[in-house]
Short mmCIF file of C-alpha atoms in Angstrom, two decimals:
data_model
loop_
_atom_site.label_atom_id
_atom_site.label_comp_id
_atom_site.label_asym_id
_atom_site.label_seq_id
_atom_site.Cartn_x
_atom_site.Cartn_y
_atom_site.Cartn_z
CA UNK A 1085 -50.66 -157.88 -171.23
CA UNK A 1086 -51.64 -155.13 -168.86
CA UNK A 1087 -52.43 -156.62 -165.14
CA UNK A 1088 -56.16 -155.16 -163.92
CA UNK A 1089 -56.60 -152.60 -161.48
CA UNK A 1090 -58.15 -153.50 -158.48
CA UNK A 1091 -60.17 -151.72 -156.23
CA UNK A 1092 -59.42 -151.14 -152.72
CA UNK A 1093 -61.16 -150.05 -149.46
CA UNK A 1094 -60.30 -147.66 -146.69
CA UNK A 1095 -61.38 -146.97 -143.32
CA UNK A 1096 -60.19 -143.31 -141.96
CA UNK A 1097 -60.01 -141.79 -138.37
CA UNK A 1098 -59.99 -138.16 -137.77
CA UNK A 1099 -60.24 -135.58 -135.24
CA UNK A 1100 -59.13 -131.57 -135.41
CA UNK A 1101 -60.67 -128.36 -134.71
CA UNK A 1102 -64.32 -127.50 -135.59
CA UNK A 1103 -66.45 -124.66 -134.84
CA UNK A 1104 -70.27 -123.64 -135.66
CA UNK A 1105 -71.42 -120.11 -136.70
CA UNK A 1106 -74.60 -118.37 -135.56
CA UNK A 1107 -77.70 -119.64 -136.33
CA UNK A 1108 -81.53 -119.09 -135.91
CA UNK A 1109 -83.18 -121.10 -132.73
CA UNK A 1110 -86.67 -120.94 -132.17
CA UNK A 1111 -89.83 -123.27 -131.05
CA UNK A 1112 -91.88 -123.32 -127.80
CA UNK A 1113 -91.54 -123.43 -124.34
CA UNK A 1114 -92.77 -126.55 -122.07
CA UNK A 1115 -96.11 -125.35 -121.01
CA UNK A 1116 -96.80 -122.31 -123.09
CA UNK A 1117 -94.89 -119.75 -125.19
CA UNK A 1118 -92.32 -119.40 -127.93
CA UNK A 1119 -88.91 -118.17 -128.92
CA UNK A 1120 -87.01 -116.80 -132.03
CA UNK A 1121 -83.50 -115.58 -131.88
CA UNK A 1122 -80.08 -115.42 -133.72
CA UNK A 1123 -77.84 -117.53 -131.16
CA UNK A 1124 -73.85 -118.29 -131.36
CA UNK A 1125 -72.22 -121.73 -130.60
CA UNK A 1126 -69.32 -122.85 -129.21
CA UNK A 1127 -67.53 -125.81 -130.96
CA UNK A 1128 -65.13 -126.87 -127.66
CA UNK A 1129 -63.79 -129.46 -130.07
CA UNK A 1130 -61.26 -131.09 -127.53
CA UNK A 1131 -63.18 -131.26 -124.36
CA UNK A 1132 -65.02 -134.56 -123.23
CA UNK A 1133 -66.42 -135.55 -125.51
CA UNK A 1134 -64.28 -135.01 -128.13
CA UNK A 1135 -64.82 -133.97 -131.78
CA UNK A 1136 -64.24 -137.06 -134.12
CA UNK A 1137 -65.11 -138.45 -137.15
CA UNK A 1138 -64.92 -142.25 -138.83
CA UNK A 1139 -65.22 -143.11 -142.71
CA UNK A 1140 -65.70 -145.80 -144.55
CA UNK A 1141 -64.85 -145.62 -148.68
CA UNK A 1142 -64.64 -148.38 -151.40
CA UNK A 1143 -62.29 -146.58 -153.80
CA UNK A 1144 -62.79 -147.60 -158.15
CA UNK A 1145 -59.93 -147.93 -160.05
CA UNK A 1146 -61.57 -144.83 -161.94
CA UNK A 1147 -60.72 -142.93 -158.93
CA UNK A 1148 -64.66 -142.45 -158.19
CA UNK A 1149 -65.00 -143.51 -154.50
CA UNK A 1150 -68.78 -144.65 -152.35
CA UNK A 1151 -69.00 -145.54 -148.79
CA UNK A 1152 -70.26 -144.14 -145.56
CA UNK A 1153 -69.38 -141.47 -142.45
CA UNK A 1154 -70.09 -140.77 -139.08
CA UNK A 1155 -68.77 -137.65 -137.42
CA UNK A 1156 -69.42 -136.67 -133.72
CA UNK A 1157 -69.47 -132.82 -133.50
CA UNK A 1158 -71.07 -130.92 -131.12
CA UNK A 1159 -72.68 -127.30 -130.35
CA UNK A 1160 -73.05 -125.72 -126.91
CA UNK A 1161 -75.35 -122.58 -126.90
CA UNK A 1162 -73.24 -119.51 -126.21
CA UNK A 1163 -74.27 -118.85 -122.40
CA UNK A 1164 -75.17 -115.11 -123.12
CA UNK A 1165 -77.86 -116.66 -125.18
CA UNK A 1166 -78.61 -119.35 -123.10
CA UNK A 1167 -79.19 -116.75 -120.36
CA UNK A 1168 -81.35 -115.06 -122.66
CA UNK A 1169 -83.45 -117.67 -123.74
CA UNK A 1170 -84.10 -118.44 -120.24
CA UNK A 1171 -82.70 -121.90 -120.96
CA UNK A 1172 -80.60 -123.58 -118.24
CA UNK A 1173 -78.86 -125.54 -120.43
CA UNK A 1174 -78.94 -126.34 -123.90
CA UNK A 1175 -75.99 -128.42 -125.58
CA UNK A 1176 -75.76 -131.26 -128.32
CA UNK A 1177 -72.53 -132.64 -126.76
CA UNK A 1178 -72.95 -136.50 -126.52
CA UNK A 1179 -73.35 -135.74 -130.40
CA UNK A 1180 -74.75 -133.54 -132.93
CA UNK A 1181 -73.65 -137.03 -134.96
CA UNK A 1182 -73.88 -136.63 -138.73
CA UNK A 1183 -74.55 -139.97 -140.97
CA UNK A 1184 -73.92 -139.36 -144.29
CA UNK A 1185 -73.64 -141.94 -147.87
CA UNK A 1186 -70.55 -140.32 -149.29
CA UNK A 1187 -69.52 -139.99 -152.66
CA UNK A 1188 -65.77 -139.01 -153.53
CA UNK A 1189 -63.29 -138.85 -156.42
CA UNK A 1190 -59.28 -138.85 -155.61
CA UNK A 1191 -56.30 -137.96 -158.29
CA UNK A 1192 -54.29 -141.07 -158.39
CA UNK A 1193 -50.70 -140.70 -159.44
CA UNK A 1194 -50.35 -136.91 -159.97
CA UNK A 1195 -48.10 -135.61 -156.86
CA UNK A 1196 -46.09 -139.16 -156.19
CA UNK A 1197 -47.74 -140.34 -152.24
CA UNK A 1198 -50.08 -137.35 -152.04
CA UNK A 1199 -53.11 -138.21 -153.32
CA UNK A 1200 -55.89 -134.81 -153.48
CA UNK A 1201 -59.81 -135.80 -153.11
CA UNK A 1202 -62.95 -134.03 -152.91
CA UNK A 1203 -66.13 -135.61 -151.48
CA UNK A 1204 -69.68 -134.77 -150.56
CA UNK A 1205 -72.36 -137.02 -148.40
CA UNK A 1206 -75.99 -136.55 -147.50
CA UNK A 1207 -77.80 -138.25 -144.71
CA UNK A 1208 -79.17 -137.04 -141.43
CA UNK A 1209 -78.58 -135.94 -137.78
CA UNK A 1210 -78.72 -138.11 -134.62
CA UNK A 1211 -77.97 -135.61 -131.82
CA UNK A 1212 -78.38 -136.28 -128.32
CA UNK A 1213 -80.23 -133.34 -126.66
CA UNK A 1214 -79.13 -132.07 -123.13
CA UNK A 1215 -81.56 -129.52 -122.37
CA UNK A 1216 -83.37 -127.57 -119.14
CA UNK A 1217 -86.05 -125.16 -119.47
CA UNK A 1218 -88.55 -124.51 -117.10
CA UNK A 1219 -88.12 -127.17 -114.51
CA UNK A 1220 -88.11 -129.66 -117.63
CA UNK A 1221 -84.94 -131.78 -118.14
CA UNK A 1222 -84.40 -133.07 -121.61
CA UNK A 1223 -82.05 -135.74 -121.77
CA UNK A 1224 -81.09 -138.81 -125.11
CA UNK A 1225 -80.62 -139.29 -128.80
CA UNK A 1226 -83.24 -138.21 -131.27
CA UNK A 1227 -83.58 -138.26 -134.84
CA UNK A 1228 -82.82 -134.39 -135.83
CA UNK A 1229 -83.54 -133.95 -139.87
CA UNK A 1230 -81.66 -134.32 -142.95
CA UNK A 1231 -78.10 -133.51 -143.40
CA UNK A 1232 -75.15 -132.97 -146.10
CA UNK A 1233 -71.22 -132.49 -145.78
CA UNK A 1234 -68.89 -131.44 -148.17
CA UNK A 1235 -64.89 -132.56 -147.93
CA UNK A 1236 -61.45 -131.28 -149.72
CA UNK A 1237 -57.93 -132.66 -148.63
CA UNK A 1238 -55.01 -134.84 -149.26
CA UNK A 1239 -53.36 -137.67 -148.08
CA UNK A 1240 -50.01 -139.00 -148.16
CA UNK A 1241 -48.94 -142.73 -148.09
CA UNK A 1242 -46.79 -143.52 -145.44
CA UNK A 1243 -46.62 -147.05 -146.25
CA UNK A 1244 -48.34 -148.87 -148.69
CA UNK A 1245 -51.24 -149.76 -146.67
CA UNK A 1246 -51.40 -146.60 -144.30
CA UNK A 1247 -51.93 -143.01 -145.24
CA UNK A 1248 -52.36 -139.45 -143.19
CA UNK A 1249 -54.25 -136.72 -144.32
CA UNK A 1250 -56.05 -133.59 -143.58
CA UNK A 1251 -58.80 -132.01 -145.16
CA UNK A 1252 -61.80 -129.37 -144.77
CA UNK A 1253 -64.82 -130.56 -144.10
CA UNK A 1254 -68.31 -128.67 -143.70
CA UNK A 1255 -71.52 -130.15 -142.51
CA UNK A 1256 -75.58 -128.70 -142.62
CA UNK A 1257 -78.38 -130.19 -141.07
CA UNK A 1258 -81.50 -129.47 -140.10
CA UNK A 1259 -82.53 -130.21 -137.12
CA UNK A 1260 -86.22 -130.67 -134.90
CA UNK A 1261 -86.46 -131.44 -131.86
CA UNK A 1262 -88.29 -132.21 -129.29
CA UNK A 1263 -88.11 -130.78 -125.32
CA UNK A 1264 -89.71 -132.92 -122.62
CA UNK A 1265 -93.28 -131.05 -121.09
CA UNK A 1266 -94.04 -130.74 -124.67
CA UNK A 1267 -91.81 -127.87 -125.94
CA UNK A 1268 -89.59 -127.98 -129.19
CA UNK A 1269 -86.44 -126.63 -131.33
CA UNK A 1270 -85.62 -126.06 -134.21
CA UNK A 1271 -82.52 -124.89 -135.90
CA UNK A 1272 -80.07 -125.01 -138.98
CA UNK A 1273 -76.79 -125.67 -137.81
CA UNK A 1274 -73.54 -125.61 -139.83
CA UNK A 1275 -70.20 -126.16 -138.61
CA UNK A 1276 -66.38 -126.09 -140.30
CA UNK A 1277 -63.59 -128.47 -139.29
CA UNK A 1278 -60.20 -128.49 -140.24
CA UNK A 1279 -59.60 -132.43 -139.90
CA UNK A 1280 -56.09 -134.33 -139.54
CA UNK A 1281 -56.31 -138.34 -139.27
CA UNK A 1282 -55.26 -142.00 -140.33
CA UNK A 1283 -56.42 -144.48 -143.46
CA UNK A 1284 -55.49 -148.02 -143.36
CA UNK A 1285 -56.33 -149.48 -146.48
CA UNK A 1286 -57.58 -153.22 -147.12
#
């Protein structure tokens, strides 16, 4: 008789390079007036902070896999814009911090230890907002808007209970928030990482 399947579950680790493209950022100022323009981003994935990610997936023996993922990117305002803006500062940097329920499906058994997968998540934003505009300092974590990512990669089995991989991954969210002195943001943000990191699987 055939011996069941059984399920397993692995936690991954990641870092690599991401980046943002342009996007539109408008709202009001602290005490009176508004802005709308097309501004650029810089990713500066491997400064302090750096970018990172952490996922959680309960794999089915049908290859279908569920679990959760956090990933700490980040956006600084290009400074031309900043300048532009009037804005002093303007960076998500402790975190533009995506949360996402994921849903994935690997190909078990087709290239020997490499193992392809595609995913997608949705979920929301928890940035922390380091702001200055007009004497106002805006400083913590707020709840941004809804978000989604989309994954592709591969992963090879080093042993049999850890794995590398890399992978694409691309995040949207939307994201409102608020400036101290009663001003606001908001702005659709998308970024695109190419990802290298570690599974250990349980």
């Amino acid at each position: 008789m055939a011996s069941a399947a059984t399920a397993d579950v692995e936690l991954s680790i990641y870092s690599g390079k991401q980046g943002a493209p342009d996007s539109q950022f408008e709202g009001d100022y602290p005490g009176g007036g508004s802005f709308d323009r097309d501004v650029s981003w810089d990713g500066k994935s491997f400064s302090a902070p750096p970018y990172y990610g952490v996922r959680g997936t309960w794999w089915q023996d049908s290859g279908l896999g569920f679990g959760a993922e956090f990933t700490h990117s980040k956006v600084y305002l290009d400074g031309s814009d900043q300048d532009a803006l009037g804005f002093d500062d303007f960076q998500l940097t402790d975190g533009l911090n995506v949360i996402t329920a994921n849903a994935m499906y690997r190909w078990q058994n087709t290239a020997g230890p490499v193992t392809p997968y595609v995913g997608a998540g949705l979920g929301f934003t928890l940035p922390h907002v380091d702001a200055e505009v007009g004497g106002e300092k805006t400083y913590g974590y707020q709840f941004g808007g809804p978000a989604m990512r989309l994954m592709a990669g591969a992963s090879y089995d080093v042993t049999e209970r850890v794995a590398v991989f890399g992978e694409y991954q691309f995040t949207a969210s939307r994201n409102d928030l608020d400036l101290d002195g009663g001003g606001d943001v908001q702005t659709d943000i998308t970024t695109n990482a190419v990802n290298i990191g570690v599974s250990l699987k349980f």
